[in-house]
Amino acid sequence: MRGNLLPKVLVAVLSLIWVSSCTSDLLTSEESDGEVEIVEVSFCADWDETTKSSISANVDAVSDYWIAAYRRGRIETVQHLGSSSKTVTMKLVRGAEYAVYALANVGNVDFPARETELASFSVAISKIKDLDSGIPMAWSDTHYVARDGDIVSILFERMVSEISFRLDPSAMDELEVVSVRLMQGAAAVTPFGKSGSRAETAAPTGKPVVMDGDYASQSDLLSINAGSPITLYTLENCQGTLLPGNMDPVSKVPDNLSHPERCTYLEVLCRFKDESVMDGSVTYRLYPGEDDCTNFDLVRNHEYDLTLLLTPGGLREVSWRVENRTRYKLGLGSWKILQGLHDADDLYVGESNLIQVTLLPGLVKMLADELPSCS
């Protein structure tokens, strides 16, 4: 289900220029008389201006960014710039090894003093509209050695997963989609964690750090019902392979999970069209991941393709995946006695009669796999 890597965003170039006459306030006394490096960062403002889903932000834009340099495990310098700032300089020790970290579109950031704390350092959002100012992005180079004349590119990586969703009504076209939303999306992301970021349970409250996520706009709904895919975004949430060995997609449900409240899922609300033989609505729920049966990972900067195949038989599934609130309309068929001892209003128990039943074509289609074979 996972697609190829989304295009990463090249937003900066670092040029390292040796200057023999400059000193840094952050240098130790042993290094203050030595040579230092000036790091110049230039942004390239040439990004696609596409807007998708309920998020109004350009998914490639950078509204602001932070750059922090660590040396010997401790923070040495931090810079914060807006999108209009094209250049930043940082004074680094020539020949010293640095761990350089960068974040974009994350608001105010208080980088920890020690580099080891970055493994658990997180960035949170309170609502999906927080992403309107830009998709959170991260980059790091943990073994950079400052050298004369170096050019180092910062290739930011989006900390969101992209969900591509489409409807396949080829087997049942009586339903239309009225709502699509990502549920239990991660509300925080760990930019520099060792094995990806995932929603956890907050210790003080005992509640998972999740939130209702991105949803289909009105134009998205028109696209879905016209047969085109839409795109939704959610913060990375790598919950792992929670159902190893499972071979049945029907078993990929909360009842089989230890902590279902941490897993992101897609919720699709459909309703029957006026011309259908049925009334009411159906809610479908799907867990995205690396496959249909076992995995619940949503990895940053990856695309996941989900297709909802509508079938009459699927309406009869009784599970978390399908919540059916429908009924058949009245007047969908008729019957008459072709051969018997009495008329239709004067039948008796135990009599044998030949009865002809006529159903509307729409009802026959909905009941096709349940109707007996008749001659």
CSV table of N, CA and C in Angstrom, one decimal, residues 214-353:
chain,number,residue,atom,x,y,z
A,214,ASP,N,-6.9,15.5,8.8
A,214,ASP,CA,-7.2,16.1,7.5
A,214,ASP,C,-8.5,15.5,7.0
A,215,TYR,N,-9.3,16.3,6.2
A,215,TYR,CA,-10.5,15.8,5.7
A,215,TYR,C,-10.7,16.4,4.3
A,216,ALA,N,-11.7,15.7,3.6
A,216,ALA,CA,-11.9,16.1,2.2
A,216,ALA,C,-12.7,17.4,2.1
A,217,SER,N,-12.3,18.3,1.3
A,217,SER,CA,-13.0,19.6,1.0
A,217,SER,C,-14.2,19.3,0.1
A,218,GLN,N,-15.0,20.3,-0.1
A,218,GLN,CA,-16.1,20.1,-1.0
A,218,GLN,C,-15.7,19.8,-2.5
A,219,SER,N,-14.6,20.4,-2.9
A,219,SER,CA,-14.1,20.1,-4.2
A,219,SER,C,-13.5,18.7,-4.3
A,220,ASP,N,-12.9,18.2,-3.1
A,220,ASP,CA,-12.4,16.9,-3.1
A,220,ASP,C,-13.6,15.9,-3.2
A,221,LEU,N,-14.7,16.1,-2.6
A,221,LEU,CA,-15.8,15.2,-2.6
A,221,LEU,C,-16.4,15.1,-4.1
A,222,LEU,N,-16.4,16.2,-4.8
A,222,LEU,CA,-16.8,16.2,-6.2
A,222,LEU,C,-15.9,15.4,-7.0
A,223,SER,N,-14.6,15.4,-6.7
A,223,SER,CA,-13.6,14.7,-7.4
A,223,SER,C,-13.7,13.2,-7.1
A,224,ILE,N,-13.9,12.8,-5.8
A,224,ILE,CA,-14.1,11.4,-5.5
A,224,ILE,C,-15.3,10.8,-6.2
A,225,ASN,N,-16.4,11.5,-6.2
A,225,ASN,CA,-17.6,11.0,-6.8
A,225,ASN,C,-17.6,11.0,-8.3
A,226,ALA,N,-16.6,11.7,-8.9
A,226,ALA,CA,-16.4,11.7,-10.3
A,226,ALA,C,-15.4,10.7,-10.7
A,227,GLY,N,-14.8,9.9,-9.7
A,227,GLY,CA,-13.9,8.9,-10.0
A,227,GLY,C,-12.4,9.2,-9.9
A,228,SER,N,-12.1,10.4,-9.4
A,228,SER,CA,-10.7,10.9,-9.3
A,228,SER,C,-10.2,10.7,-7.8
A,229,PRO,N,-8.9,10.4,-7.6
A,229,PRO,CA,-8.4,10.3,-6.3
A,229,PRO,C,-8.2,11.7,-5.6
A,230,ILE,N,-8.2,11.7,-4.3
A,230,ILE,CA,-7.9,12.9,-3.5
A,230,ILE,C,-6.7,12.6,-2.6
A,231,THR,N,-6.1,13.6,-2.0
A,231,THR,CA,-4.9,13.5,-1.2
A,231,THR,C,-5.2,14.1,0.2
A,232,LEU,N,-4.9,13.4,1.2
A,232,LEU,CA,-5.0,13.9,2.6
A,232,LEU,C,-3.6,13.7,3.3
A,233,TYR,N,-3.4,14.5,4.3
A,233,TYR,CA,-2.1,14.5,5.0
A,233,TYR,C,-2.2,14.2,6.5
A,234,THR,N,-1.3,13.5,7.1
A,234,THR,CA,-1.3,13.3,8.5
A,234,THR,C,0.2,13.2,9.0
A,235,LEU,N,0.4,13.6,10.2
A,235,LEU,CA,1.8,13.5,10.8
A,235,LEU,C,2.2,12.0,10.9
A,236,GLU,N,3.5,11.8,10.7
A,236,GLU,CA,4.0,10.4,10.8
A,236,GLU,C,3.5,9.7,12.0
A,237,ASN,N,3.1,8.4,11.9
A,237,ASN,CA,2.7,7.6,13.0
A,237,ASN,C,3.0,6.1,12.7
A,238,CYS,N,4.2,5.8,13.2
A,238,CYS,CA,4.7,4.4,12.9
A,238,CYS,C,4.4,3.5,14.1
A,239,GLN,N,3.3,2.8,14.0
A,239,GLN,CA,2.9,1.9,15.1
A,239,GLN,C,3.4,0.5,14.9
A,240,GLY,N,3.9,0.2,13.7
A,240,GLY,CA,4.5,-1.1,13.4
A,240,GLY,C,3.6,-2.2,12.9
A,241,THR,N,4.1,-3.4,12.9
A,241,THR,CA,3.3,-4.6,12.5
A,241,THR,C,2.7,-5.1,13.7
A,242,LEU,N,1.4,-4.9,13.9
A,242,LEU,CA,0.7,-5.3,15.1
A,242,LEU,C,-0.1,-6.6,15.0
A,243,LEU,N,-0.3,-7.0,13.8
A,243,LEU,CA,-1.0,-8.3,13.5
A,243,LEU,C,-0.1,-9.3,12.7
A,244,PRO,N,1.0,-9.7,13.2
A,244,PRO,CA,1.9,-10.5,12.4
A,244,PRO,C,1.2,-11.9,12.1
A,245,GLY,N,1.3,-12.3,10.8
A,245,GLY,CA,0.7,-13.5,10.4
A,245,GLY,C,-0.7,-13.4,10.0
A,246,ASN,N,-1.4,-12.3,10.2
A,246,ASN,CA,-2.7,-12.1,9.8
A,246,ASN,C,-2.8,-12.1,8.2
A,247,MET,N,-3.8,-12.8,7.7
A,247,MET,CA,-4.0,-12.9,6.2
A,247,MET,C,-5.3,-12.4,5.8
A,248,ASP,N,-6.1,-11.9,6.7
A,248,ASP,CA,-7.5,-11.5,6.4
A,248,ASP,C,-7.7,-10.0,6.7
A,249,PRO,N,-8.0,-9.2,5.7
A,249,PRO,CA,-8.2,-7.8,5.9
A,249,PRO,C,-9.4,-7.5,6.9
A,250,VAL,N,-10.3,-8.4,6.9
A,250,VAL,CA,-11.5,-8.2,7.8
A,250,VAL,C,-11.0,-8.2,9.3
A,251,SER,N,-9.9,-8.9,9.6
A,251,SER,CA,-9.4,-8.9,11.0
A,251,SER,C,-8.6,-7.7,11.4
A,252,LYS,N,-8.3,-6.8,10.4
A,252,LYS,CA,-7.6,-5.6,10.8
A,252,LYS,C,-8.5,-4.6,11.4
A,253,VAL,N,-8.9,-4.8,12.6
A,253,VAL,CA,-9.9,-4.1,13.4
A,253,VAL,C,-9.4,-3.8,14.8
A,254,PRO,N,-10.0,-2.8,15.5
A,254,PRO,CA,-9.6,-2.5,16.8
A,254,PRO,C,-9.6,-3.6,17.8
A,255,ASP,N,-10.6,-4.5,17.7
A,255,ASP,CA,-10.8,-5.6,18.7
A,255,ASP,C,-9.5,-6.5,18.7
A,256,ASN,N,-8.7,-6.5,17.7
A,256,ASN,CA,-7.6,-7.3,17.7
A,256,ASN,C,-6.3,-6.6,18.0
A,257,LEU,N,-6.4,-5.4,18.5
A,257,LEU,CA,-5.2,-4.5,18.9
A,257,LEU,C,-5.1,-4.2,20.3
A,258,SER,N,-3.9,-4.1,20.9
A,258,SER,CA,-3.7,-3.8,22.3
A,258,SER,C,-4.0,-2.3,22.5
A,259,HIS,N,-3.6,-1.5,21.6
A,259,HIS,CA,-3.8,0.0,21.7
A,259,HIS,C,-4.3,0.6,20.4
A,260,PRO,N,-5.6,0.3,20.1
A,260,PRO,CA,-6.2,0.8,18.9
A,260,PRO,C,-6.3,2.3,18.9
A,261,GLU,N,-6.3,2.9,20.1
A,261,GLU,CA,-6.5,4.4,20.1
A,261,GLU,C,-5.3,5.1,19.6
A,262,ARG,N,-4.2,4.5,19.4
A,262,ARG,CA,-3.0,5.1,18.8
A,262,ARG,C,-2.9,5.1,17.3
A,263,CYS,N,-3.7,4.3,16.7
A,263,CYS,CA,-3.6,4.0,15.2
A,263,CYS,C,-4.4,4.9,14.4
A,264,THR,N,-3.9,5.5,13.4
A,264,THR,CA,-4.6,6.3,12.5
A,264,THR,C,-5.4,5.5,11.5
A,265,TYR,N,-6.7,6.0,11.2
A,265,TYR,CA,-7.5,5.3,10.3
A,265,TYR,C,-8.3,6.3,9.4
A,266,LEU,N,-8.8,5.8,8.3
A,266,LEU,CA,-9.6,6.6,7.4
A,266,LEU,C,-11.1,6.3,7.6
A,267,GLU,N,-11.9,7.3,7.7
A,267,GLU,CA,-13.4,7.1,7.9
A,267,GLU,C,-14.1,7.7,6.7
A,268,VAL,N,-14.9,7.0,6.0
A,268,VAL,CA,-15.6,7.4,4.8
A,268,VAL,C,-17.1,7.2,5.0
A,269,LEU,N,-17.8,8.3,4.9
A,269,LEU,CA,-19.3,8.3,5.1
A,269,LEU,C,-19.9,8.4,3.7
A,270,CYS,N,-20.8,7.4,3.4
A,270,CYS,CA,-21.5,7.4,2.1
A,270,CYS,C,-23.0,7.3,2.4
A,271,ARG,N,-23.8,7.8,1.4
A,271,ARG,CA,-25.2,7.7,1.5
A,271,ARG,C,-25.8,7.2,0.1
A,272,PHE,N,-26.9,6.6,0.2
A,272,PHE,CA,-27.5,6.1,-1.1
A,272,PHE,C,-28.2,7.3,-1.8
A,273,LYS,N,-28.0,7.2,-3.1
A,273,LYS,CA,-28.6,8.2,-4.0
A,273,LYS,C,-30.1,8.1,-4.0
A,274,ASP,N,-30.8,9.1,-4.5
A,274,ASP,CA,-32.3,9.2,-4.4
A,274,ASP,C,-32.8,8.1,-5.3
A,275,GLU,N,-32.2,7.7,-6.4
A,275,GLU,CA,-32.7,6.7,-7.3
A,275,GLU,C,-32.5,5.3,-6.9
A,276,SER,N,-31.8,5.1,-5.8
A,276,SER,CA,-31.4,3.8,-5.3
A,276,SER,C,-32.6,3.1,-4.7
A,277,VAL,N,-32.6,1.8,-4.6
A,277,VAL,CA,-33.6,1.0,-4.0
A,277,VAL,C,-33.5,1.0,-2.5
A,278,MET,N,-32.4,1.6,-1.9
A,278,MET,CA,-32.2,1.7,-0.5
A,278,MET,C,-32.1,3.1,0.0
A,279,ASP,N,-32.4,3.3,1.3
A,279,ASP,CA,-32.2,4.6,1.9
A,279,ASP,C,-31.2,4.4,3.0
A,280,GLY,N,-30.6,5.6,3.4
A,280,GLY,CA,-29.7,5.5,4.6
A,280,GLY,C,-28.3,5.8,4.2
A,281,SER,N,-27.4,5.5,5.2
A,281,SER,CA,-26.0,5.8,5.0
A,281,SER,C,-25.1,4.6,5.5
A,282,VAL,N,-23.9,4.6,5.0
A,282,VAL,CA,-22.9,3.6,5.4
A,282,VAL,C,-21.6,4.2,5.8
A,283,THR,N,-21.0,3.9,6.9
A,283,THR,CA,-19.7,4.4,7.2
A,283,THR,C,-18.6,3.3,7.1
A,284,TYR,N,-17.6,3.5,6.3
A,284,TYR,CA,-16.5,2.6,6.1
A,284,TYR,C,-15.3,3.1,6.8
A,285,ARG,N,-14.5,2.2,7.4
A,285,ARG,CA,-13.3,2.5,8.1
A,285,ARG,C,-12.2,1.6,7.7
A,286,LEU,N,-11.0,2.3,7.4
A,286,LEU,CA,-9.9,1.5,6.9
A,286,LEU,C,-8.6,2.0,7.6
A,287,TYR,N,-7.8,1.0,8.0
A,287,TYR,CA,-6.4,1.3,8.5
A,287,TYR,C,-5.4,1.3,7.4
A,288,PRO,N,-4.8,2.4,7.1
A,288,PRO,CA,-3.7,2.3,6.1
A,288,PRO,C,-2.4,1.7,6.7
A,289,GLY,N,-1.5,1.4,5.9
A,289,GLY,CA,-0.2,0.8,6.4
A,289,GLY,C,0.6,0.2,5.3
A,290,GLU,N,1.6,-0.5,5.6
A,290,GLU,CA,2.4,-1.2,4.6
A,290,GLU,C,1.7,-2.3,3.9
A,291,ASP,N,0.6,-2.8,4.4
A,291,ASP,CA,-0.2,-3.8,3.8
A,291,ASP,C,-1.6,-3.8,4.3
A,292,ASP,N,-2.4,-4.7,3.7
A,292,ASP,CA,-3.9,-4.7,4.1
A,292,ASP,C,-4.2,-5.4,5.4
A,293,CYS,N,-3.2,-6.2,5.9
A,293,CYS,CA,-3.6,-7.1,7.0
A,293,CYS,C,-2.8,-6.9,8.3
A,294,THR,N,-1.5,-6.6,8.2
A,294,THR,CA,-0.7,-6.7,9.4
A,294,THR,C,-0.1,-5.4,9.9
A,295,ASN,N,0.2,-4.4,9.1
A,295,ASN,CA,1.0,-3.3,9.4
A,295,ASN,C,0.2,-2.0,9.6
A,296,PHE,N,0.6,-1.1,10.5
A,296,PHE,CA,-0.1,0.1,10.8
A,296,PHE,C,0.8,1.4,10.7
A,297,ASP,N,1.9,1.2,10.0
A,297,ASP,CA,2.9,2.4,9.8
A,297,ASP,C,2.4,3.4,8.8
A,298,LEU,N,2.6,4.7,9.2
A,298,LEU,CA,2.4,5.8,8.3
A,298,LEU,C,3.8,6.5,8.4
A,299,VAL,N,4.6,6.3,7.4
A,299,VAL,CA,6.0,6.8,7.5
A,299,VAL,C,6.0,8.2,6.8
A,300,ARG,N,6.8,9.1,7.4
A,300,ARG,CA,7.0,10.4,6.9
A,300,ARG,C,7.4,10.4,5.4
A,301,ASN,N,6.9,11.4,4.7
A,301,ASN,CA,7.3,11.6,3.3
A,301,ASN,C,7.1,10.4,2.4
A,302,HIS,N,6.1,9.5,2.7
A,302,HIS,CA,5.7,8.4,1.9
A,302,HIS,C,4.2,8.6,1.5
A,303,GLU,N,3.8,8.0,0.4
A,303,GLU,CA,2.5,8.0,-0.1
A,303,GLU,C,1.8,6.6,0.1
A,304,TYR,N,0.6,6.6,0.5
A,304,TYR,CA,-0.2,5.4,0.7
A,304,TYR,C,-1.5,5.4,-0.1
A,305,ASP,N,-1.7,4.4,-1.0
A,305,ASP,CA,-2.8,4.4,-1.8
A,305,ASP,C,-3.9,3.5,-1.2
A,306,LEU,N,-5.1,4.1,-1.0
A,306,LEU,CA,-6.3,3.4,-0.5
A,306,LEU,C,-7.4,3.5,-1.5
A,307,THR,N,-8.0,2.3,-1.8
A,307,THR,CA,-9.1,2.2,-2.7
A,307,THR,C,-10.3,1.5,-2.0
A,308,LEU,N,-11.4,2.2,-2.0
A,308,LEU,CA,-12.6,1.6,-1.3
A,308,LEU,C,-13.5,1.0,-2.5
A,309,LEU,N,-13.6,-0.3,-2.5
A,309,LEU,CA,-14.4,-1.1,-3.5
A,309,LEU,C,-15.8,-1.3,-2.9
A,310,LEU,N,-16.8,-0.7,-3.5
A,310,LEU,CA,-18.1,-0.8,-3.0
A,310,LEU,C,-18.8,-2.1,-3.6
A,311,THR,N,-19.3,-2.9,-2.8
A,311,THR,CA,-20.0,-4.1,-3.3
A,311,THR,C,-21.3,-4.3,-2.4
A,312,PRO,N,-22.4,-4.9,-3.0
A,312,PRO,CA,-23.5,-5.2,-2.2
A,312,PRO,C,-23.2,-6.2,-1.0
A,313,GLY,N,-22.3,-7.2,-1.3
A,313,GLY,CA,-22.0,-8.1,-0.2
A,313,GLY,C,-21.3,-7.4,0.9
A,314,GLY,N,-20.5,-6.3,0.6
A,314,GLY,CA,-19.8,-5.6,1.7
A,314,GLY,C,-20.7,-5.0,2.7
A,315,LEU,N,-22.0,-4.6,2.2
A,315,LEU,CA,-22.9,-4.0,3.1
A,315,LEU,C,-23.4,-4.9,4.2
A,316,ARG,N,-23.2,-6.2,4.0
A,316,ARG,CA,-23.7,-7.2,5.0
A,316,ARG,C,-22.6,-7.6,5.9
A,317,GLU,N,-21.4,-7.0,5.8
A,317,GLU,CA,-20.3,-7.3,6.8
A,317,GLU,C,-20.7,-6.6,8.1
A,318,VAL,N,-20.6,-7.3,9.2
A,318,VAL,CA,-20.9,-6.8,10.5
A,318,VAL,C,-19.6,-6.6,11.3
A,319,SER,N,-19.1,-5.4,11.3
A,319,SER,CA,-17.8,-5.2,12.0
A,319,SER,C,-17.6,-3.7,12.1
A,320,TRP,N,-16.5,-3.3,12.8
A,320,TRP,CA,-16.0,-1.9,12.9
A,320,TRP,C,-15.8,-1.3,11.5
A,321,ARG,N,-15.4,-2.1,10.6
A,321,ARG,CA,-15.1,-1.6,9.2
A,321,ARG,C,-16.3,-1.1,8.5
A,322,VAL,N,-17.5,-1.7,8.7
A,322,VAL,CA,-18.7,-1.3,8.0
A,322,VAL,C,-19.8,-1.0,9.0
A,323,GLU,N,-20.2,0.2,9.1
A,323,GLU,CA,-21.4,0.6,10.0
A,323,GLU,C,-22.5,0.9,9.1
A,324,ASN,N,-23.5,0.0,9.0
A,324,ASN,CA,-24.6,0.1,8.1
A,324,ASN,C,-25.9,0.6,8.8
A,325,ARG,N,-26.4,1.7,8.2
A,325,ARG,CA,-27.6,2.3,8.7
A,325,ARG,C,-28.6,2.5,7.5
A,326,THR,N,-28.9,1.4,6.9
A,326,THR,CA,-29.7,1.5,5.7
A,326,THR,C,-31.0,0.6,5.8
A,327,ARG,N,-31.9,0.8,4.9
A,327,ARG,CA,-33.1,-0.1,4.7
A,327,ARG,C,-33.6,0.0,3.3
A,328,TYR,N,-34.3,-1.1,2.9
A,328,TYR,CA,-34.8,-1.1,1.6
A,328,TYR,C,-36.1,-0.2,1.5
A,329,LYS,N,-36.3,0.4,0.4
A,329,LYS,CA,-37.5,1.2,0.2
A,329,LYS,C,-38.7,0.3,0.0
A,330,LEU,N,-39.9,0.8,0.1
A,330,LEU,CA,-41.1,0.0,-0.1
A,330,LEU,C,-41.4,0.0,-1.6
A,331,GLY,N,-42.2,-1.0,-2.0
A,331,GLY,CA,-42.7,-1.1,-3.4
A,331,GLY,C,-41.7,-1.5,-4.4
A,332,LEU,N,-40.8,-2.3,-4.0
A,332,LEU,CA,-39.7,-2.7,-4.9
A,332,LEU,C,-40.0,-4.0,-5.7
A,333,GLY,N,-41.2,-4.6,-5.5
A,333,GLY,CA,-41.5,-5.8,-6.2
A,333,GLY,C,-43.0,-6.1,-6.1
A,334,SER,N,-43.4,-7.1,-6.8
A,334,SER,CA,-44.8,-7.6,-6.8
A,334,SER,C,-44.8,-9.1,-7.0
A,335,TRP,N,-46.0,-9.7,-6.7
A,335,TRP,CA,-46.1,-11.1,-6.9
A,335,TRP,C,-47.5,-11.5,-7.3
A,336,LYS,N,-47.7,-12.6,-7.9
A,336,LYS,CA,-49.0,-13.1,-8.3
A,336,LYS,C,-49.0,-14.6,-8.4
A,337,ILE,N,-50.2,-15.2,-8.1
A,337,ILE,CA,-50.3,-16.7,-8.2
A,337,ILE,C,-50.6,-17.1,-9.6
A,338,LEU,N,-49.8,-18.0,-10.1
A,338,LEU,CA,-49.9,-18.5,-11.5
A,338,LEU,C,-50.8,-19.8,-11.5
A,339,GLN,N,-50.6,-20.6,-10.4
A,339,GLN,CA,-51.3,-21.8,-10.3
A,339,GLN,C,-51.6,-22.1,-8.8
A,340,GLY,N,-52.9,-22.4,-8.5
A,340,GLY,CA,-53.2,-22.7,-7.1
A,340,GLY,C,-54.7,-22.9,-6.9
A,341,LEU,N,-55.1,-23.3,-5.7
A,341,LEU,CA,-56.5,-23.6,-5.5
A,341,LEU,C,-57.3,-22.4,-5.1
A,342,HIS,N,-56.6,-21.3,-4.6
A,342,HIS,CA,-57.4,-20.1,-4.2
A,342,HIS,C,-56.7,-18.9,-4.7
A,343,ASP,N,-57.4,-17.8,-4.6
A,343,ASP,CA,-56.8,-16.5,-5.0
A,343,ASP,C,-55.8,-16.0,-3.9
A,344,ALA,N,-55.1,-15.0,-4.2
A,344,ALA,CA,-54.1,-14.5,-3.3
A,344,ALA,C,-54.6,-14.0,-1.9
A,345,ASP,N,-55.9,-13.6,-1.9
A,345,ASP,CA,-56.4,-13.1,-0.6
A,345,ASP,C,-57.2,-14.2,0.1
A,346,ASP,N,-57.0,-15.5,-0.3
A,346,ASP,CA,-57.7,-16.6,0.3
A,346,ASP,C,-56.9,-17.8,0.4
A,347,LEU,N,-55.6,-17.7,0.8
A,347,LEU,CA,-54.7,-18.8,0.8
A,347,LEU,C,-54.8,-19.5,2.1
A,348,TYR,N,-54.4,-20.8,2.1
A,348,TYR,CA,-54.4,-21.6,3.3
A,348,TYR,C,-53.0,-22.2,3.6
A,349,VAL,N,-52.7,-22.4,4.8
A,349,VAL,CA,-51.5,-23.1,5.2
A,349,VAL,C,-51.5,-24.5,4.7
A,350,GLY,N,-50.5,-25.0,4.1
A,350,GLY,CA,-50.3,-26.3,3.6
A,350,GLY,C,-50.6,-26.5,2.1
A,351,GLU,N,-51.2,-25.4,1.5
A,351,GLU,CA,-51.4,-25.5,0.1
A,351,GLU,C,-50.1,-25.3,-0.7
A,352,SER,N,-50.1,-25.9,-1.9
A,352,SER,CA,-49.0,-25.7,-2.8
A,352,SER,C,-49.4,-24.8,-3.9
A,353,ASN,N,-48.7,-23.7,-4.2
A,353,ASN,CA,-49.0,-22.8,-5.2
A,353,ASN,C,-47.8,-22.4,-6.0
